[in-house]
PDB file of N, CA and C in Angstrom:
ATOM      1  N   LEU A  12     211.736 147.560  78.882  1.00 68.00           N
ATOM      2  CA  LEU A  12     211.786 148.994  78.710  1.00 68.00           C
ATOM      3  C   LEU A  12     213.169 149.378  78.215  1.00 68.00           C
ATOM      4  N   ASP A  13     213.207 150.364  77.353  1.00 63.00           N
ATOM      5  CA  ASP A  13     214.502 150.839  76.892  1.00 63.00           C
ATOM      6  C   ASP A  13     215.139 151.741  77.953  1.00 63.00           C
ATOM      7  N   LYS A  14     216.367 152.111  77.734  1.00 69.00           N
ATOM      8  CA  LYS A  14     217.099 152.906  78.735  1.00 69.00           C
ATOM      9  C   LYS A  14     216.446 154.264  78.981  1.00 69.00           C
ATOM     10  N   ALA A  15     215.819 154.829  77.979  1.00 69.00           N
ATOM     11  CA  ALA A  15     215.177 156.141  78.127  1.00 69.00           C
ATOM     12  C   ALA A  15     213.763 156.022  78.719  1.00 69.00           C
ATOM     13  N   LEU A  16     213.330 154.789  78.972  1.00 76.00           N
ATOM     14  CA  LEU A  16     211.995 154.511  79.527  1.00 76.00           C
ATOM     15  C   LEU A  16     210.872 155.059  78.653  1.00 76.00           C
ATOM     16  N   ARG A  17     211.028 154.878  77.341  1.00 86.00           N
ATOM     17  CA  ARG A  17     210.011 155.353  76.398  1.00 86.00           C
ATOM     18  C   ARG A  17     209.364 154.230  75.602  1.00 86.00           C
ATOM     19  N   VAL A  18     210.075 153.122  75.437  1.00 89.00           N
ATOM     20  CA  VAL A  18     209.581 152.026  74.603  1.00 89.00           C
ATOM     21  C   VAL A  18     209.486 150.749  75.424  1.00 89.00           C
ATOM     22  N   PHE A  19     208.315 150.116  75.357  1.00 90.00           N
ATOM     23  CA  PHE A  19     208.069 148.831  76.025  1.00 90.00           C
ATOM     24  C   PHE A  19     208.162 147.761  74.952  1.00 90.00           C
ATOM     25  N   THR A  20     208.985 146.755  75.160  1.00 91.00           N
ATOM     26  CA  THR A  20     209.191 145.697  74.189  1.00 91.00           C
ATOM     27  C   THR A  20     208.839 144.353  74.800  1.00 91.00           C
ATOM     28  N   VAL A  21     208.056 143.565  74.061  1.00 90.00           N
ATOM     29  CA  VAL A  21     207.746 142.202  74.462  1.00 90.00           C
ATOM     30  C   VAL A  21     208.447 141.289  73.464  1.00 90.00           C
ATOM     31  N   ALA A  22     209.361 140.486  73.968  1.00 89.00           N
ATOM     32  CA  ALA A  22     210.113 139.565  73.124  1.00 89.00           C
ATOM     33  C   ALA A  22     209.664 138.139  73.405  1.00 89.00           C
ATOM     34  N   VAL A  23     209.270 137.441  72.352  1.00 84.00           N
ATOM     35  CA  VAL A  23     208.849 136.054  72.452  1.00 84.00           C
ATOM     36  C   VAL A  23     209.882 135.215  71.728  1.00 84.00           C
ATOM     37  N   GLU A  24     210.287 134.133  72.368  1.00 86.00           N
ATOM     38  CA  GLU A  24     211.312 133.275  71.792  1.00 86.00           C
ATOM     39  C   GLU A  24     210.914 132.816  70.391  1.00 86.00           C
ATOM     40  N   ASN A  25     211.845 132.927  69.450  1.00 88.00           N
ATOM     41  CA  ASN A  25     211.671 132.498  68.055  1.00 88.00           C
ATOM     42  C   ASN A  25     210.590 133.279  67.311  1.00 88.00           C
ATOM     43  N   GLN A  26     210.245 134.481  67.761  1.00 87.00           N
ATOM     44  CA  GLN A  26     209.267 135.316  67.058  1.00 87.00           C
ATOM     45  C   GLN A  26     209.755 136.753  67.084  1.00 87.00           C
ATOM     46  N   SER A  27     209.186 137.562  66.207  1.00 87.00           N
ATOM     47  CA  SER A  27     209.580 138.970  66.209  1.00 87.00           C
ATOM     48  C   SER A  27     209.021 139.656  67.449  1.00 87.00           C
ATOM     49  N   SER A  28     209.727 140.662  67.914  1.00 88.00           N
ATOM     50  CA  SER A  28     209.300 141.358  69.125  1.00 88.00           C
ATOM     51  C   SER A  28     208.213 142.387  68.810  1.00 88.00           C
ATOM     52  N   MET A  29     207.476 142.739  69.844  1.00 89.00           N
ATOM     53  CA  MET A  29     206.417 143.741  69.743  1.00 89.00           C
ATOM     54  C   MET A  29     206.864 144.950  70.550  1.00 89.00           C
ATOM     55  N   LYS A  30     206.789 146.132  69.942  1.00 90.00           N
ATOM     56  CA  LYS A  30     207.212 147.348  70.633  1.00 90.00           C
ATOM     57  C   LYS A  30     206.072 148.352  70.649  1.00 90.00           C
ATOM     58  N   MET A  31     205.986 149.089  71.762  1.00 91.00           N
ATOM     59  CA  MET A  31     205.008 150.173  71.849  1.00 91.00           C
ATOM     60  C   MET A  31     205.592 151.298  72.688  1.00 91.00           C
ATOM     61  N   GLN A  32     205.179 152.491  72.383  1.00 92.00           N
ATOM     62  CA  GLN A  32     205.591 153.650  73.157  1.00 92.00           C
ATOM     63  C   GLN A  32     204.874 153.621  74.505  1.00 92.00           C
ATOM     64  N   LEU A  33     205.594 153.921  75.574  1.00 92.00           N
ATOM     65  CA  LEU A  33     204.955 153.967  76.891  1.00 92.00           C
ATOM     66  C   LEU A  33     203.822 154.989  76.912  1.00 92.00           C
ATOM     67  N   ALA A  34     203.945 156.047  76.149  1.00 93.00           N
ATOM     68  CA  ALA A  34     202.893 157.067  76.083  1.00 93.00           C
ATOM     69  C   ALA A  34     201.600 156.516  75.488  1.00 93.00           C
ATOM     70  N   ASP A  35     201.684 155.406  74.738  1.00 95.00           N
ATOM     71  CA  ASP A  35     200.496 154.791  74.136  1.00 95.00           C
ATOM     72  C   ASP A  35     199.789 153.821  75.073  1.00 95.00           C
ATOM     73  N   ILE A  36     200.385 153.517  76.219  1.00 95.00           N
ATOM     74  CA  ILE A  36     199.754 152.618  77.181  1.00 95.00           C
ATOM     75  C   ILE A  36     198.705 153.407  77.953  1.00 95.00           C
ATOM     76  N   LEU A  37     197.478 152.924  77.883  1.00 95.00           N
ATOM     77  CA  LEU A  37     196.354 153.598  78.517  1.00 95.00           C
ATOM     78  C   LEU A  37     196.120 153.104  79.939  1.00 95.00           C
ATOM     79  N   GLU A  38     196.387 151.808  80.152  1.00 95.00           N
ATOM     80  CA  GLU A  38     196.082 151.213  81.456  1.00 95.00           C
ATOM     81  C   GLU A  38     196.834 149.899  81.604  1.00 95.00           C
ATOM     82  N   VAL A  39     197.226 149.584  82.826  1.00 95.00           N
ATOM     83  CA  VAL A  39     197.790 148.276  83.160  1.00 95.00           C
ATOM     84  C   VAL A  39     196.943 147.750  84.300  1.00 95.00           C
ATOM     85  N   LYS A  40     196.420 146.541  84.145  1.00 93.00           N
ATOM     86  CA  LYS A  40     195.534 145.996  85.166  1.00 93.00           C
ATOM     87  C   LYS A  40     195.821 144.537  85.432  1.00 93.00           C
ATOM     88  N   LYS A  41     195.264 144.032  86.528  1.00 91.00           N
ATOM     89  CA  LYS A  41     195.511 142.655  86.973  1.00 91.00           C
ATOM     90  C   LYS A  41     194.352 141.734  86.643  1.00 91.00           C
ATOM     91  N   ASP A  42     193.614 142.023  85.605  1.00 86.00           N
ATOM     92  CA  ASP A  42     192.520 141.154  85.191  1.00 86.00           C
ATOM     93  C   ASP A  42     192.288 141.318  83.694  1.00 86.00           C
ATOM     94  N   VAL A  43     191.392 140.493  83.149  1.00 83.00           N
ATOM     95  CA  VAL A  43     191.094 140.551  81.718  1.00 83.00           C
ATOM     96  C   VAL A  43     189.692 141.099  81.441  1.00 83.00           C
ATOM     97  N   GLN A  44     189.056 141.656  82.452  1.00 84.00           N
ATOM     98  CA  GLN A  44     187.735 142.238  82.254  1.00 84.00           C
ATOM     99  C   GLN A  44     187.827 143.347  81.213  1.00 84.00           C
ATOM    100  N   ASP A  45     186.790 143.429  80.385  1.00 84.00           N
ATOM    101  CA  ASP A  45     186.715 144.444  79.327  1.00 84.00           C
ATOM    102  C   ASP A  45     187.817 144.305  78.288  1.00 84.00           C
ATOM    103  N   THR A  46     188.304 143.086  78.086  1.00 84.00           N
ATOM    104  CA  THR A  46     189.260 142.798  77.020  1.00 84.00           C
ATOM    105  C   THR A  46     188.697 141.640  76.194  1.00 84.00           C
ATOM    106  N   PRO A  47     189.246 141.400  75.007  1.00 81.00           N
ATOM    107  CA  PRO A  47     188.800 140.242  74.217  1.00 81.00           C
ATOM    108  C   PRO A  47     189.062 138.902  74.907  1.00 81.00           C
ATOM    109  N   PHE A  48     189.815 138.902  75.993  1.00 79.00           N
ATOM    110  CA  PHE A  48     190.173 137.684  76.706  1.00 79.00           C
ATOM    111  C   PHE A  48     189.294 137.427  77.929  1.00 79.00           C
ATOM    112  N   SER A  49     188.245 138.192  78.099  1.00 80.00           N
ATOM    113  CA  SER A  49     187.426 138.107  79.321  1.00 80.00           C
ATOM    114  C   SER A  49     186.796 136.731  79.520  1.00 80.00           C
ATOM    115  N   LYS A  50     186.520 135.990  78.473  1.00 78.00           N
ATOM    116  CA  LYS A  50     185.918 134.661  78.603  1.00 78.00           C
ATOM    117  C   LYS A  50     186.878 133.633  79.209  1.00 78.00           C
ATOM    118  N   LEU A  51     188.174 133.941  79.205  1.00 74.00           N
ATOM    119  CA  LEU A  51     189.139 133.010  79.801  1.00 74.00           C
ATOM    120  C   LEU A  51     188.859 132.769  81.278  1.00 74.00           C
ATOM    121  N   SER A  52     188.298 133.745  81.949  1.00 72.00           N
ATOM    122  CA  SER A  52     188.048 133.595  83.385  1.00 72.00           C
ATOM    123  C   SER A  52     187.001 132.530  83.676  1.00 72.00           C
ATOM    124  N   GLU A  53     186.279 132.088  82.661  1.00 74.00           N
ATOM    125  CA  GLU A  53     185.253 131.062  82.836  1.00 74.00           C
ATOM    126  C   GLU A  53     185.785 129.645  82.681  1.00 74.00           C
ATOM    127  N   LEU A  54     187.044 129.498  82.280  1.00 71.00           N
ATOM    128  CA  LEU A  54     187.612 128.156  82.117  1.00 71.00           C
ATOM    129  C   LEU A  54     187.771 127.482  83.481  1.00 71.00           C
ATOM    130  N   PRO A  55     187.405 126.209  83.573  1.00 71.00           N
ATOM    131  CA  PRO A  55     187.526 125.515  84.866  1.00 71.00           C
ATOM    132  C   PRO A  55     188.948 125.009  85.098  1.00 71.00           C
ATOM    133  N   PRO A  56     189.348 124.866  86.374  1.00 70.00           N
ATOM    134  CA  PRO A  56     190.635 124.225  86.681  1.00 70.00           C
ATOM    135  C   PRO A  56     190.571 122.779  86.194  1.00 70.00           C
ATOM    136  N   PRO A  57     191.621 122.132  85.870  1.00 69.00           N
ATOM    137  CA  PRO A  57     193.026 122.527  86.013  1.00 69.00           C
ATOM    138  C   PRO A  57     193.601 123.177  84.763  1.00 69.00           C
ATOM    139  N   HIS A  58     192.780 123.749  83.883  1.00 68.00           N
ATOM    140  CA  HIS A  58     193.282 124.424  82.684  1.00 68.00           C
ATOM    141  C   HIS A  58     194.325 125.458  83.091  1.00 68.00           C
ATOM    142  N   VAL A  59     195.399 125.569  82.307  1.00 68.00           N
ATOM    143  CA  VAL A  59     196.519 126.456  82.632  1.00 68.00           C
ATOM    144  C   VAL A  59     196.062 127.902  82.829  1.00 68.00           C
ATOM    145  N   VAL A  60     195.066 128.331  82.063  1.00 70.00           N
ATOM    146  CA  VAL A  60     194.580 129.711  82.205  1.00 70.00           C
ATOM    147  C   VAL A  60     193.166 129.741  82.770  1.00 70.00           C
ATOM    148  N   SER A  61     192.891 128.864  83.704  1.00 69.00           N
ATOM    149  CA  SER A  61     191.576 128.863  84.345  1.00 69.00           C
ATOM    150  C   SER A  61     191.401 130.158  85.128  1.00 69.00           C
ATOM    151  N   GLY A  62     190.183 130.441  85.524  1.00 71.00           N
ATOM    152  CA  GLY A  62     189.899 131.647  86.289  1.00 71.00           C
ATOM    153  C   GLY A  62     190.798 131.789  87.497  1.00 71.00           C
ATOM    154  N   GLU A  63     191.049 130.664  88.157  1.00 72.00           N
ATOM    155  CA  GLU A  63     191.906 130.669  89.347  1.00 72.00           C
ATOM    156  C   GLU A  63     193.322 131.142  89.015  1.00 72.00           C
ATOM    157  N   GLN A  64     193.889 130.647  87.936  1.00 72.00           N
ATOM    158  CA  GLN A  64     195.238 131.036  87.534  1.00 72.00           C
ATOM    159  C   GLN A  64     195.274 132.471  87.012  1.00 72.00           C
ATOM    160  N   LEU A  65     194.220 132.882  86.312  1.00 77.00           N
ATOM    161  CA  LEU A  65     194.168 134.259  85.828  1.00 77.00           C
ATOM    162  C   LEU A  65     194.225 135.241  86.988  1.00 77.00           C
ATOM    163  N   GLU A  66     193.497 134.958  88.036  1.00 81.00           N
ATOM    164  CA  GLU A  66     193.477 135.847  89.197  1.00 81.00           C
ATOM    165  C   GLU A  66     194.866 136.003  89.810  1.00 81.00           C
ATOM    166  N   LYS A  67     195.679 134.983  89.712  1.00 86.00           N
ATOM    167  CA  LYS A  67     196.995 134.999  90.334  1.00 86.00           C
ATOM    168  C   LYS A  67     198.107 135.480  89.414  1.00 86.00           C
ATOM    169  N   ARG A  68     197.951 135.301  88.086  1.00 88.00           N
ATOM    170  CA  ARG A  68     199.099 135.460  87.206  1.00 88.00           C
ATOM    171  C   ARG A  68     198.948 136.442  86.047  1.00 88.00           C
ATOM    172  N   VAL A  69     197.771 136.930  85.751  1.00 89.00           N
ATOM    173  CA  VAL A  69     197.577 137.702  84.529  1.00 89.00           C
ATOM    174  C   VAL A  69     197.753 139.203  84.735  1.00 89.00           C
ATOM    175  N   THR A  70     198.288 139.843  83.715  1.00 92.00           N
ATOM    176  CA  THR A  70     198.374 141.295  83.635  1.00 92.00           C
ATOM    177  C   THR A  70     197.909 141.689  82.241  1.00 92.00           C
ATOM    178  N   ALA A  71     197.047 142.690  82.166  1.00 92.00           N
ATOM    179  CA  ALA A  71     196.575 143.187  80.869  1.00 92.00           C
ATOM    180  C   ALA A  71     197.122 144.596  80.657  1.00 92.00           C
ATOM    181  N   VAL A  72     197.741 144.784  79.502  1.00 95.00           N
ATOM    182  CA  VAL A  72     198.251 146.097  79.107  1.00 95.00           C
ATOM    183  C   VAL A  72     197.308 146.611  78.023  1.00 95.00           C
ATOM    184  N   ILE A  73     196.599 147.681  78.323  1.00 95.00           N
ATOM    185  CA  ILE A  73     195.671 148.283  77.377  1.00 95.00           C
ATOM    186  C   ILE A  73     196.401 149.465  76.737  1.00 95.00           C
ATOM    187  N   TYR A  74     196.456 149.477  75.399  1.00 95.00           N
ATOM    188  CA  TYR A  74     197.211 150.517  74.707  1.00 95.00           C
ATOM    189  C   TYR A  74     196.488 150.911  73.425  1.00 95.00           C
ATOM    190  N   GLN A  75     196.929 152.004  72.828  1.00 95.00           N
ATOM    191  CA  GLN A  75     196.386 152.394  71.535  1.00 95.00           C
ATOM    192  C   GLN A  75     197.454 152.168  70.474  1.00 95.00           C
ATOM    193  N   ASP A  76     197.020 151.592  69.357  1.00 92.00           N
ATOM    194  CA  ASP A  76     197.969 151.320  68.282  1.00 92.00           C
ATOM    195  C   ASP A  76     198.196 152.585  67.444  1.00 92.00           C
ATOM    196  N   ALA A  77     198.942 152.451  66.353  1.00 90.00           N
ATOM    197  CA  ALA A  77     199.287 153.612  65.517  1.00 90.00           C
ATOM    198  C   ALA A  77     198.060 154.309  64.943  1.00 90.00           C
ATOM    199  N   GLN A  78     196.965 153.551  64.774  1.00 94.00           N
ATOM    200  CA  GLN A  78     195.719 154.131  64.266  1.00 94.00           C
ATOM    201  C   GLN A  78     194.819 154.629  65.395  1.00 94.00           C
ATOM    202  N   LYS A  79     195.353 154.659  66.623  1.00 94.00           N
ATOM    203  CA  LYS A  79     194.625 155.112  67.820  1.00 94.00           C
ATOM    204  C   LYS A  79     193.464 154.190  68.192  1.00 94.00           C
ATOM    205  N   VAL A  80     193.579 152.907  67.820  1.00 95.00           N
ATOM    206  CA  VAL A  80     192.575 151.899  68.171  1.00 95.00           C
ATOM    207  C   VAL A  80     193.013 151.220  69.462  1.00 95.00           C
ATOM    208  N   ARG A  81     192.077 151.059  70.377  1.00 94.00           N
ATOM    209  CA  ARG A  81     192.353 150.428  71.677  1.00 94.00           C
ATOM    210  C   ARG A  81     192.651 148.939  71.472  1.00 94.00           C
ATOM    211  N   GLN A  82     193.775 148.486  72.025  1.00 93.00           N
ATOM    212  CA  GLN A  82     194.214 147.103  71.915  1.00 93.00           C
ATOM    213  C   GLN A  82     194.502 146.553  73.308  1.00 93.00           C
ATOM    214  N   SER A  83     194.525 145.224  73.412  1.00 92.00           N
ATOM    215  CA  SER A  83     194.825 144.561  74.684  1.00 92.00           C
ATOM    216  C   SER A  83     195.955 143.565  74.492  1.00 92.00           C
ATOM    217  N   LEU A  84     196.942 143.658  75.351  1.00 92.00           N
ATOM    218  CA  LEU A  84     198.035 142.695  75.401  1.00 92.00           C
ATOM    219  C   LEU A  84     197.945 142.025  76.756  1.00 92.00           C
ATOM    220  N   VAL A  85     197.683 140.720  76.770  1.00 89.00           N
ATOM    221  CA  VAL A  85     197.544 139.999  78.029  1.00 89.00           C
ATOM    222  C   VAL A  85     198.783 139.140  78.234  1.00 89.00           C
ATOM    223  N   LEU A  86     199.400 139.310  79.389  1.00 90.00           N
ATOM    224  CA  LEU A  86     200.609 138.568  79.731  1.00 90.00           C
ATOM    225  C   LEU A  86     200.304 137.610  80.870  1.00 90.00           C
ATOM    226  N   LEU A  87     200.643 136.347  80.688  1.00 88.00           N
ATOM    227  CA  LEU A  87     200.496 135.352  81.740  1.00 88.00           C
ATOM    228  C   LEU A  87     201.856 135.203  82.408  1.00 88.00           C
ATOM    229  N   MET A  88     201.961 135.740  83.606  1.00 92.00           N
ATOM    230  CA  MET A  88     203.233 135.760  84.314  1.00 92.00           C
ATOM    231  C   MET A  88     203.483 134.396  84.975  1.00 92.00           C
ATOM    232  N   PRO A  89     204.735 134.092  85.311  1.00 91.00           N
ATOM    233  CA  PRO A  89     205.046 132.788  85.907  1.00 91.00           C
ATOM    234  C   PRO A  89     204.392 132.555  87.270  1.00 91.00           C
ATOM    235  N   ASN A  90     204.185 133.644  88.024  1.00 92.00           N
ATOM    236  CA  ASN A  90     203.594 133.508  89.358  1.00 92.00           C
ATOM    237  C   ASN A  90     203.050 134.865  89.814  1.00 92.00           C
ATOM    238  N   MET A  91     202.406 134.872  90.977  1.00 93.00           N
ATOM    239  CA  MET A  91     201.787 136.096  91.481  1.00 93.00           C
ATOM    240  C   MET A  91     202.842 137.167  91.806  1.00 93.00           C
ATOM    241  N   TYR A  92     203.962 136.752  92.326  1.00 95.00           N
ATOM    242  CA  TYR A  92     205.027 137.709  92.660  1.00 95.00           C
ATOM    243  C   TYR A  92     205.464 138.482  91.418  1.00 95.00           C
ATOM    244  N   GLU A  93     205.724 137.775  90.318  1.00 95.00           N
ATOM    245  CA  GLU A  93     206.166 138.437  89.077  1.00 95.00           C
ATOM    246  C   GLU A  93     205.062 139.317  88.503  1.00 95.00           C
ATOM    247  N   ARG A  94     203.826 138.873  88.607  1.00 94.00           N
ATOM    248  CA  ARG A  94     202.701 139.690  88.142  1.00 94.00           C
ATOM    249  C   ARG A  94     202.641 140.996  88.928  1.00 94.00           C
ATOM    250  N   ASP A  95     202.723 140.906  90.251  1.00 95.00           N
ATOM    251  CA  ASP A  95     202.657 142.102  91.084  1.00 95.00           C
ATOM    252  C   ASP A  95     203.851 143.017  90.855  1.00 95.00           C
ATOM    253  N   ARG A  96     204.997 142.430  90.655  1.00 95.00           N
ATOM    254  CA  ARG A  96     206.204 143.222  90.382  1.00 95.00           C
ATOM    255  C   ARG A  96     206.078 143.991  89.062  1.00 95.00           C
ATOM    256  N   PHE A  97     205.612 143.315  88.019  1.00 93.00           N
ATOM    257  CA  PHE A  97     205.402 143.970  86.730  1.00 93.00           C
ATOM    258  C   PHE A  97     204.367 145.078  86.846  1.00 93.00           C
ATOM    259  N   TYR A  98     203.252 144.773  87.497  1.00 94.00           N
ATOM    260  CA  TYR A  98     202.175 145.743  87.666  1.00 94.00           C
ATOM    261  C   TYR A  98     202.666 146.991  88.405  1.00 94.00           C
ATOM    262  N   THR A  99     203.409 146.803  89.461  1.00 93.00           N
ATOM    263  CA  THR A  99     203.947 147.918  90.245  1.00 93.00           C
ATOM    264  C   THR A  99     204.904 148.763  89.411  1.00 93.00           C
ATOM    265  N   CYS A 100     205.765 148.122  88.659  1.00 90.00           N
ATOM    266  CA  CYS A 100     206.742 148.843  87.830  1.00 90.00           C
ATOM    267  C   CYS A 100     206.067 149.643  86.717  1.00 90.00           C
ATOM    268  N   MET A 101     204.965 149.144  86.203  1.00 90.00           N
ATOM    269  CA  MET A 101     204.299 149.797  85.077  1.00 90.00           C
ATOM    270  C   MET A 101     203.333 150.895  85.517  1.00 90.00           C
ATOM    271  N   ASN A 102     202.990 150.942  86.788  1.00 86.00           N
ATOM    272  CA  ASN A 102     202.046 151.969  87.257  1.00 86.00           C
ATOM    273  C   ASN A 102     202.739 153.102  87.955  1.00 86.00           C
TER     274      ASN A 102
END
């Protein structure tokens, strides 16, 4: 988040960053239901993003892009604590 708490930025190492206005975020949730990633919950363990790991580590940010189209940004957090911390801060 920027200092004015208006822009959310996701920075990925060695890639360009993604920015969105906080006002464009429609929902922050702890699952991938109703997103293009919903089938990930069907993966069996020990896959890194198996259903078990998704339940513990995933956060979905639902937002509208510049054309007002609903988009999903799914973040796989390092652990449940970080997921809950992010979720709490964003809500």
